[in-house]
């Protein structure tokens, strides 16, 4: 696998692939790769001749310095995983390469804002769209693959592509889930043993309540909230049922998902679950 640290070194390679009429699949990541990321790479490999992954922990999308500094970094393991899976290239820029004029972000997308994570992490999505826009301009892939765990992020990136006229197809891919049904996440690698136990309880409680909601045996999330609080989850950002197309609150479950964001200790967990 070729590793590129500079966009100027990457560009001639990408041009020669495009000149051959081949398609480029891009998977953007912040590293600490798990099976969720690898499933995005596999999906990209199915539909593109050339697959490139990027690893860049983007400072402008973090709400505080501590969270940014403590984000898990496992670059050697990540490179081995990418080599094993047969990824063609890794783009591994440093901060200076991506933000040569200093850290800055701008608001590009106005839809799907002021709700869900945007309400609790102001500016986060401006950091995400700023960096994704930069990557799209540098790499100009044919297709780019994003996991549904970050559902609001996918919606906002789909809008970004329209607003900035990127000729890129955004492919939304289902989460890879653990045994209790929770989506895999890089942040989960930071759990202590006790926190892992709480996470398992959380997964089982959610699964139980999703089944009750689907069978119309309950029609609200009050009991689930109580059970979270009884199980050491003391900070819940949101627990809401929204339509998966427009992200509006709904009581009609035919196109709805349960969206959650909560904390185990200092670790923030977000996930969403189909209700149909
Ligand atoms: O989903 C992520 O890991 C990040 O938000 C992304 C898309 C790589 C942008 O930094």
Tab-separated table of C-alpha atoms and ligand atoms in Angstrom:
chain	number	residue	atom	x	y	z
A	1	UNK	CA	0.000	0.000	0.000
A	2	UNK	CA	1.297	3.434	-0.906
A	3	UNK	CA	1.319	6.019	1.892
A	4	UNK	CA	1.085	9.697	0.933
A	5	UNK	CA	1.638	12.540	3.359
A	6	UNK	CA	1.297	15.333	0.818
A	7	UNK	CA	-1.610	16.046	-1.518
A	8	UNK	CA	0.932	17.114	-4.184
A	9	UNK	CA	2.432	13.578	-4.182
A	10	UNK	CA	-0.971	11.934	-4.218
A	11	UNK	CA	-2.426	13.970	-7.073
A	12	UNK	CA	-0.383	12.575	-10.033
A	13	UNK	CA	-1.285	9.023	-8.938
A	14	UNK	CA	-4.972	9.879	-8.814
A	15	UNK	CA	-4.804	11.607	-12.199
A	16	UNK	CA	-3.265	8.521	-13.809
A	17	UNK	CA	-6.048	6.327	-12.366
A	18	UNK	CA	-8.735	8.682	-13.661
A	19	UNK	CA	-6.974	8.845	-17.068
A	20	UNK	CA	-7.417	5.084	-17.307
A	21	UNK	CA	-11.155	5.617	-16.733
A	22	UNK	CA	-10.998	3.877	-13.371
A	23	UNK	CA	-13.090	4.861	-10.374
A	24	UNK	CA	-11.727	5.975	-7.008
A	25	UNK	CA	-13.413	5.027	-3.741
A	26	UNK	CA	-12.576	7.148	-0.690
A	27	UNK	CA	-12.989	6.254	2.974
A	28	UNK	CA	-12.277	9.183	5.309
A	29	UNK	CA	-11.352	8.266	8.878
A	30	UNK	CA	-9.727	9.600	12.015
A	31	UNK	CA	-7.893	6.294	12.518
A	32	UNK	CA	-8.113	3.705	15.314
A	33	UNK	CA	-9.637	1.525	12.638
A	34	UNK	CA	-12.160	-1.156	13.597
A	35	UNK	CA	-14.404	-3.537	11.651
A	36	UNK	CA	-16.810	-0.693	10.918
A	37	UNK	CA	-14.120	1.190	8.971
A	38	UNK	CA	-12.925	-2.009	7.315
A	39	UNK	CA	-16.461	-2.759	6.132
A	40	UNK	CA	-16.483	0.667	4.414
A	41	UNK	CA	-13.194	-0.203	2.688
A	42	UNK	CA	-14.594	-3.585	1.580
A	43	UNK	CA	-17.699	-1.894	0.194
A	44	UNK	CA	-15.469	0.605	-1.651
A	45	UNK	CA	-13.368	-2.256	-3.043
A	46	UNK	CA	-16.486	-3.914	-4.474
A	47	UNK	CA	-17.351	-0.871	-6.574
A	48	UNK	CA	-14.067	0.895	-7.386
A	49	UNK	CA	-10.800	-0.032	-9.087
A	50	UNK	CA	-8.780	2.071	-6.650
A	51	UNK	CA	-9.517	2.563	-2.942
A	52	UNK	CA	-7.907	5.208	-0.795
A	53	UNK	CA	-8.330	5.636	2.940
A	54	UNK	CA	-7.379	8.781	4.837
A	55	UNK	CA	-6.403	9.046	8.486
A	56	UNK	CA	-6.525	12.539	9.927
A	57	UNK	CA	-7.661	13.518	13.408
A	58	UNK	CA	-9.331	16.773	12.516
A	59	UNK	CA	-8.813	19.380	15.267
A	60	UNK	CA	-11.579	21.706	14.062
A	61	UNK	CA	-14.362	19.214	14.773
A	62	UNK	CA	-13.556	18.679	18.459
A	63	UNK	CA	-15.347	20.716	21.094
A	64	UNK	CA	-12.458	20.712	23.510
A	65	UNK	CA	-8.713	20.257	23.414
A	66	UNK	CA	-8.732	17.394	25.893
A	67	UNK	CA	-11.057	15.326	23.696
A	68	UNK	CA	-8.822	16.049	20.682
A	69	UNK	CA	-5.581	15.193	22.501
A	70	UNK	CA	-6.973	11.992	23.982
A	71	UNK	CA	-8.490	10.687	20.727
A	72	UNK	CA	-7.091	7.127	20.306
A	73	UNK	CA	-4.034	6.934	18.025
A	74	UNK	CA	-2.989	3.514	16.683
A	75	UNK	CA	-1.282	4.323	13.395
A	76	UNK	CA	0.937	1.212	13.141
A	77	UNK	CA	-1.997	-1.140	13.747
A	78	UNK	CA	-4.129	0.904	11.338
A	79	UNK	CA	-1.526	0.584	8.572
A	80	UNK	CA	-1.316	-3.219	9.075
A	81	UNK	CA	-5.106	-3.520	8.921
A	82	UNK	CA	-5.224	-1.503	5.700
A	83	UNK	CA	-2.412	-3.571	4.174
A	84	UNK	CA	-4.104	-6.844	5.159
A	85	UNK	CA	-7.368	-5.816	3.569
A	86	UNK	CA	-5.614	-4.725	0.357
A	87	UNK	CA	-6.383	-1.008	0.468
A	88	UNK	CA	-4.489	0.662	-2.409
A	89	UNK	CA	-3.390	3.881	-0.717
A	90	UNK	CA	-3.382	5.758	2.558
A	91	UNK	CA	-3.451	9.542	2.755
A	92	UNK	CA	-1.850	10.510	6.060
A	93	UNK	CA	-1.474	14.285	6.098
A	94	UNK	CA	-0.368	16.396	9.046
A	95	UNK	CA	-2.235	19.446	10.331
A	96	UNK	CA	-0.036	21.863	8.355
A	97	UNK	CA	-0.864	20.042	5.101
A	98	UNK	CA	-4.615	20.337	5.628
A	99	UNK	CA	-4.696	23.752	7.311
A	100	UNK	CA	-1.647	25.621	5.897
A	101	UNK	CA	-3.125	28.981	6.889
A	102	UNK	CA	-3.988	27.888	10.434
A	103	UNK	CA	-7.002	26.145	11.904
A	104	UNK	CA	-10.245	27.574	10.559
A	105	UNK	CA	-13.710	26.312	9.797
A	106	UNK	CA	-16.717	27.730	8.050
A	107	UNK	CA	-20.419	27.004	8.065
A	108	UNK	CA	-21.257	25.415	4.714
A	109	UNK	CA	-24.413	23.419	5.467
A	110	UNK	CA	-27.516	24.874	7.151
A	111	UNK	CA	-29.882	21.918	6.849
A	112	UNK	CA	-30.188	19.304	9.605
A	113	UNK	CA	-28.724	21.786	12.084
A	114	UNK	CA	-29.678	22.823	15.652
A	115	UNK	CA	-30.913	19.308	16.396
A	116	UNK	CA	-29.310	16.071	17.658
A	117	UNK	CA	-25.498	16.379	17.919
A	118	UNK	CA	-25.416	19.929	16.528
A	119	UNK	CA	-27.354	21.118	19.584
A	120	UNK	CA	-24.820	19.600	21.985
A	121	UNK	CA	-21.602	20.026	19.983
A	122	UNK	CA	-21.848	23.524	18.498
A	123	UNK	CA	-19.422	23.998	15.612
A	124	UNK	CA	-18.639	20.283	15.338
A	125	UNK	CA	-20.340	19.877	11.956
A	126	UNK	CA	-18.688	23.045	10.638
A	127	UNK	CA	-15.336	21.365	11.394
A	128	UNK	CA	-16.513	18.151	9.721
A	129	UNK	CA	-17.804	19.818	6.552
A	130	UNK	CA	-14.742	22.066	6.326
A	131	UNK	CA	-12.335	19.126	6.406
A	132	UNK	CA	-14.463	16.829	4.224
A	133	UNK	CA	-14.726	19.640	1.646
A	134	UNK	CA	-10.920	20.025	1.684
A	135	UNK	CA	-10.426	16.256	1.247
A	136	UNK	CA	-12.986	16.095	-1.564
A	137	UNK	CA	-11.194	18.929	-3.379
A	138	UNK	CA	-7.800	17.236	-2.954
A	139	UNK	CA	-8.831	13.679	-3.866
A	140	UNK	CA	-11.913	14.145	-6.081
A	141	UNK	CA	-13.054	10.551	-5.610
A	142	UNK	CA	-15.821	8.933	-7.649
A	143	UNK	CA	-17.523	7.551	-4.536
A	144	UNK	CA	-17.062	8.257	-0.836
A	145	UNK	CA	-18.272	5.890	1.887
A	146	UNK	CA	-19.680	6.903	5.289
A	147	UNK	CA	-21.056	4.833	8.164
A	148	UNK	CA	-24.635	5.240	9.354
A	149	UNK	CA	-23.516	5.394	12.985
A	150	UNK	CA	-22.956	9.101	12.351
A	151	UNK	CA	-26.332	9.464	10.666
A	152	UNK	CA	-26.604	13.257	10.932
A	153	UNK	CA	-23.057	13.559	9.570
A	154	UNK	CA	-24.037	11.549	6.466
A	155	UNK	CA	-27.066	13.817	5.852
A	156	UNK	CA	-24.946	16.946	6.247
A	157	UNK	CA	-22.225	15.601	3.925
A	158	UNK	CA	-24.858	14.730	1.304
A	159	UNK	CA	-25.921	18.376	1.491
A	160	UNK	CA	-22.314	19.598	1.331
A	161	UNK	CA	-21.820	17.715	-1.939
A	162	UNK	CA	-24.893	19.435	-3.440
A	163	UNK	CA	-23.998	22.911	-2.152
A	164	UNK	CA	-20.381	22.813	-3.338
A	165	UNK	CA	-21.161	20.876	-6.549
A	166	UNK	CA	-18.805	17.988	-5.863
A	167	UNK	CA	-19.176	15.321	-8.523
A	168	UNK	CA	-18.986	12.605	-5.851
A	169	UNK	CA	-21.489	9.924	-4.912
A	170	UNK	CA	-21.962	9.603	-1.142
A	171	UNK	CA	-22.591	6.012	-0.160
A	172	UNK	CA	-24.313	5.475	3.183
A	173	UNK	CA	-23.313	2.138	4.734
A	174	UNK	CA	-24.961	0.271	7.631
A	175	UNK	CA	-23.186	0.144	10.988
A	176	UNK	CA	-21.198	-2.882	12.015
A	177	UNK	CA	-22.597	-3.847	15.418
A	178	UNK	CA	-21.324	-5.779	18.423
A	179	UNK	CA	-23.104	-8.706	20.090
A	180	UNK	CA	-25.576	-6.481	21.933
A	181	UNK	CA	-26.405	-4.524	18.782
A	182	UNK	CA	-24.403	-1.339	19.438
A	183	UNK	CA	-22.405	0.198	16.551
A	184	UNK	CA	-18.628	-0.169	16.720
A	185	UNK	CA	-16.830	3.107	17.483
A	186	UNK	CA	-13.211	4.160	17.946
A	187	UNK	CA	-14.141	5.816	21.231
A	188	UNK	CA	-15.181	2.421	22.657
A	189	UNK	CA	-11.538	1.348	22.744
A	190	UNK	CA	-11.156	3.706	25.722
A	191	UNK	CA	-13.666	1.893	27.982
A	192	UNK	CA	-12.459	0.467	31.290
A	193	UNK	CA	-13.746	-3.024	32.206
A	194	UNK	CA	-16.499	-1.522	34.366
A	195	UNK	CA	-17.528	0.840	31.585
A	196	UNK	CA	-17.623	-2.073	29.138
A	197	UNK	CA	-20.106	-3.834	31.419
A	198	UNK	CA	-22.296	-0.698	31.468
A	199	UNK	CA	-22.040	-0.555	27.654
A	200	UNK	CA	-23.280	-4.160	27.393
A	201	UNK	CA	-26.225	-3.414	29.699
A	202	UNK	CA	-26.967	-0.325	27.597
A	203	UNK	CA	-27.002	-2.381	24.379
A	204	UNK	CA	-29.348	-4.966	25.856
A	205	UNK	CA	-31.732	-2.350	27.273
A	206	UNK	CA	-31.901	-0.570	23.931
A	207	UNK	CA	-32.520	-3.829	22.067
A	208	UNK	CA	-35.336	-4.698	24.495
A	209	UNK	CA	-36.996	-1.295	24.068
A	210	UNK	CA	-36.649	-1.279	20.279
A	211	UNK	CA	-38.579	-4.556	20.185
A	212	UNK	CA	-41.279	-3.117	22.466
A	213	UNK	CA	-41.546	0.007	20.283
A	214	UNK	CA	-41.734	-2.057	17.104
A	215	UNK	CA	-44.498	-4.209	18.597
A	216	UNK	CA	-46.370	-1.098	19.803
A	217	UNK	CA	-46.158	-2.338	23.381
A	218	UNK	CA	-44.751	1.027	24.481
A	219	UNK	CA	-45.132	4.445	22.857
A	220	UNK	CA	-42.515	6.521	24.629
A	221	UNK	CA	-38.957	6.365	25.945
A	222	UNK	CA	-39.642	7.258	29.588
A	223	UNK	CA	-38.875	3.783	30.950
A	224	UNK	CA	-35.689	3.509	28.875
A	225	UNK	CA	-34.482	6.832	30.317
A	226	UNK	CA	-35.168	5.601	33.862
A	227	UNK	CA	-33.286	2.372	33.208
A	228	UNK	CA	-30.300	4.307	31.793
A	229	UNK	CA	-30.164	6.415	34.938
A	230	UNK	CA	-30.386	3.285	37.115
A	231	UNK	CA	-27.429	1.813	35.235
A	232	UNK	CA	-24.837	4.540	35.725
A	233	UNK	CA	-25.603	6.502	32.573
A	234	UNK	CA	-26.062	9.888	34.119
A	235	UNK	CA	-25.704	12.154	31.130
A	236	UNK	CA	-28.085	11.753	28.224
A	237	UNK	CA	-27.769	14.356	25.456
A	238	UNK	CA	-30.734	13.026	23.506
A	239	UNK	CA	-32.990	10.032	23.111
A	240	UNK	CA	-35.374	10.768	20.267
A	241	UNK	CA	-37.336	9.122	17.497
A	242	UNK	CA	-36.895	10.916	14.183
A	243	UNK	CA	-37.773	10.332	10.557
A	244	UNK	CA	-34.647	9.078	8.793
A	245	UNK	CA	-35.182	11.219	5.684
A	246	UNK	CA	-35.825	14.671	7.122
A	247	UNK	CA	-34.621	14.042	10.703
A	248	UNK	CA	-37.839	15.497	12.108
A	249	UNK	CA	-39.392	14.137	15.321
A	250	UNK	CA	-42.051	11.598	14.440
A	251	UNK	CA	-44.470	9.119	15.935
A	252	UNK	CA	-44.746	7.210	12.674
A	253	UNK	CA	-42.148	4.459	12.847
A	254	UNK	CA	-42.305	3.324	9.212
A	255	UNK	CA	-39.226	5.387	8.241
A	256	UNK	CA	-37.972	6.190	11.720
A	257	UNK	CA	-34.930	5.572	13.861
A	258	UNK	CA	-34.217	5.901	17.541
A	259	UNK	CA	-31.312	8.337	17.914
A	260	UNK	CA	-29.236	8.333	21.086
A	261	UNK	CA	-26.302	10.279	22.480
A	262	UNK	CA	-25.167	9.696	26.032
A	263	UNK	CA	-22.108	9.364	28.199
A	264	UNK	CA	-20.487	6.458	30.003
A	265	UNK	CA	-18.016	8.286	32.238
A	266	UNK	CA	-16.383	10.836	29.958
A	267	UNK	CA	-16.922	8.781	26.809
A	268	UNK	CA	-19.680	9.999	24.515
A	269	UNK	CA	-21.643	7.353	22.659
A	270	UNK	CA	-23.885	8.027	19.693
A	271	UNK	CA	-25.926	5.496	17.797
A	272	UNK	CA	-29.195	5.028	15.949
A	273	UNK	CA	-31.537	2.098	15.456
A	274	UNK	CA	-34.117	1.417	12.775
A	275	UNK	CA	-37.661	1.105	14.109
A	276	UNK	CA	-39.054	-0.643	11.020
B	1	LIG	O1	-16.572	10.316	10.844
B	1	LIG	C1	-15.385	10.682	11.036
B	1	LIG	O2	-14.512	9.898	11.442
B	1	LIG	C2	-14.998	12.133	10.770
B	1	LIG	O3	-16.021	12.993	11.119
B	1	LIG	C3	-14.552	12.387	9.309
B	1	LIG	C4	-15.688	12.147	8.335
B	1	LIG	C5	-13.377	11.485	8.982
B	1	LIG	C6	-14.105	13.856	9.149
B	1	LIG	O4	-13.036	14.167	9.972
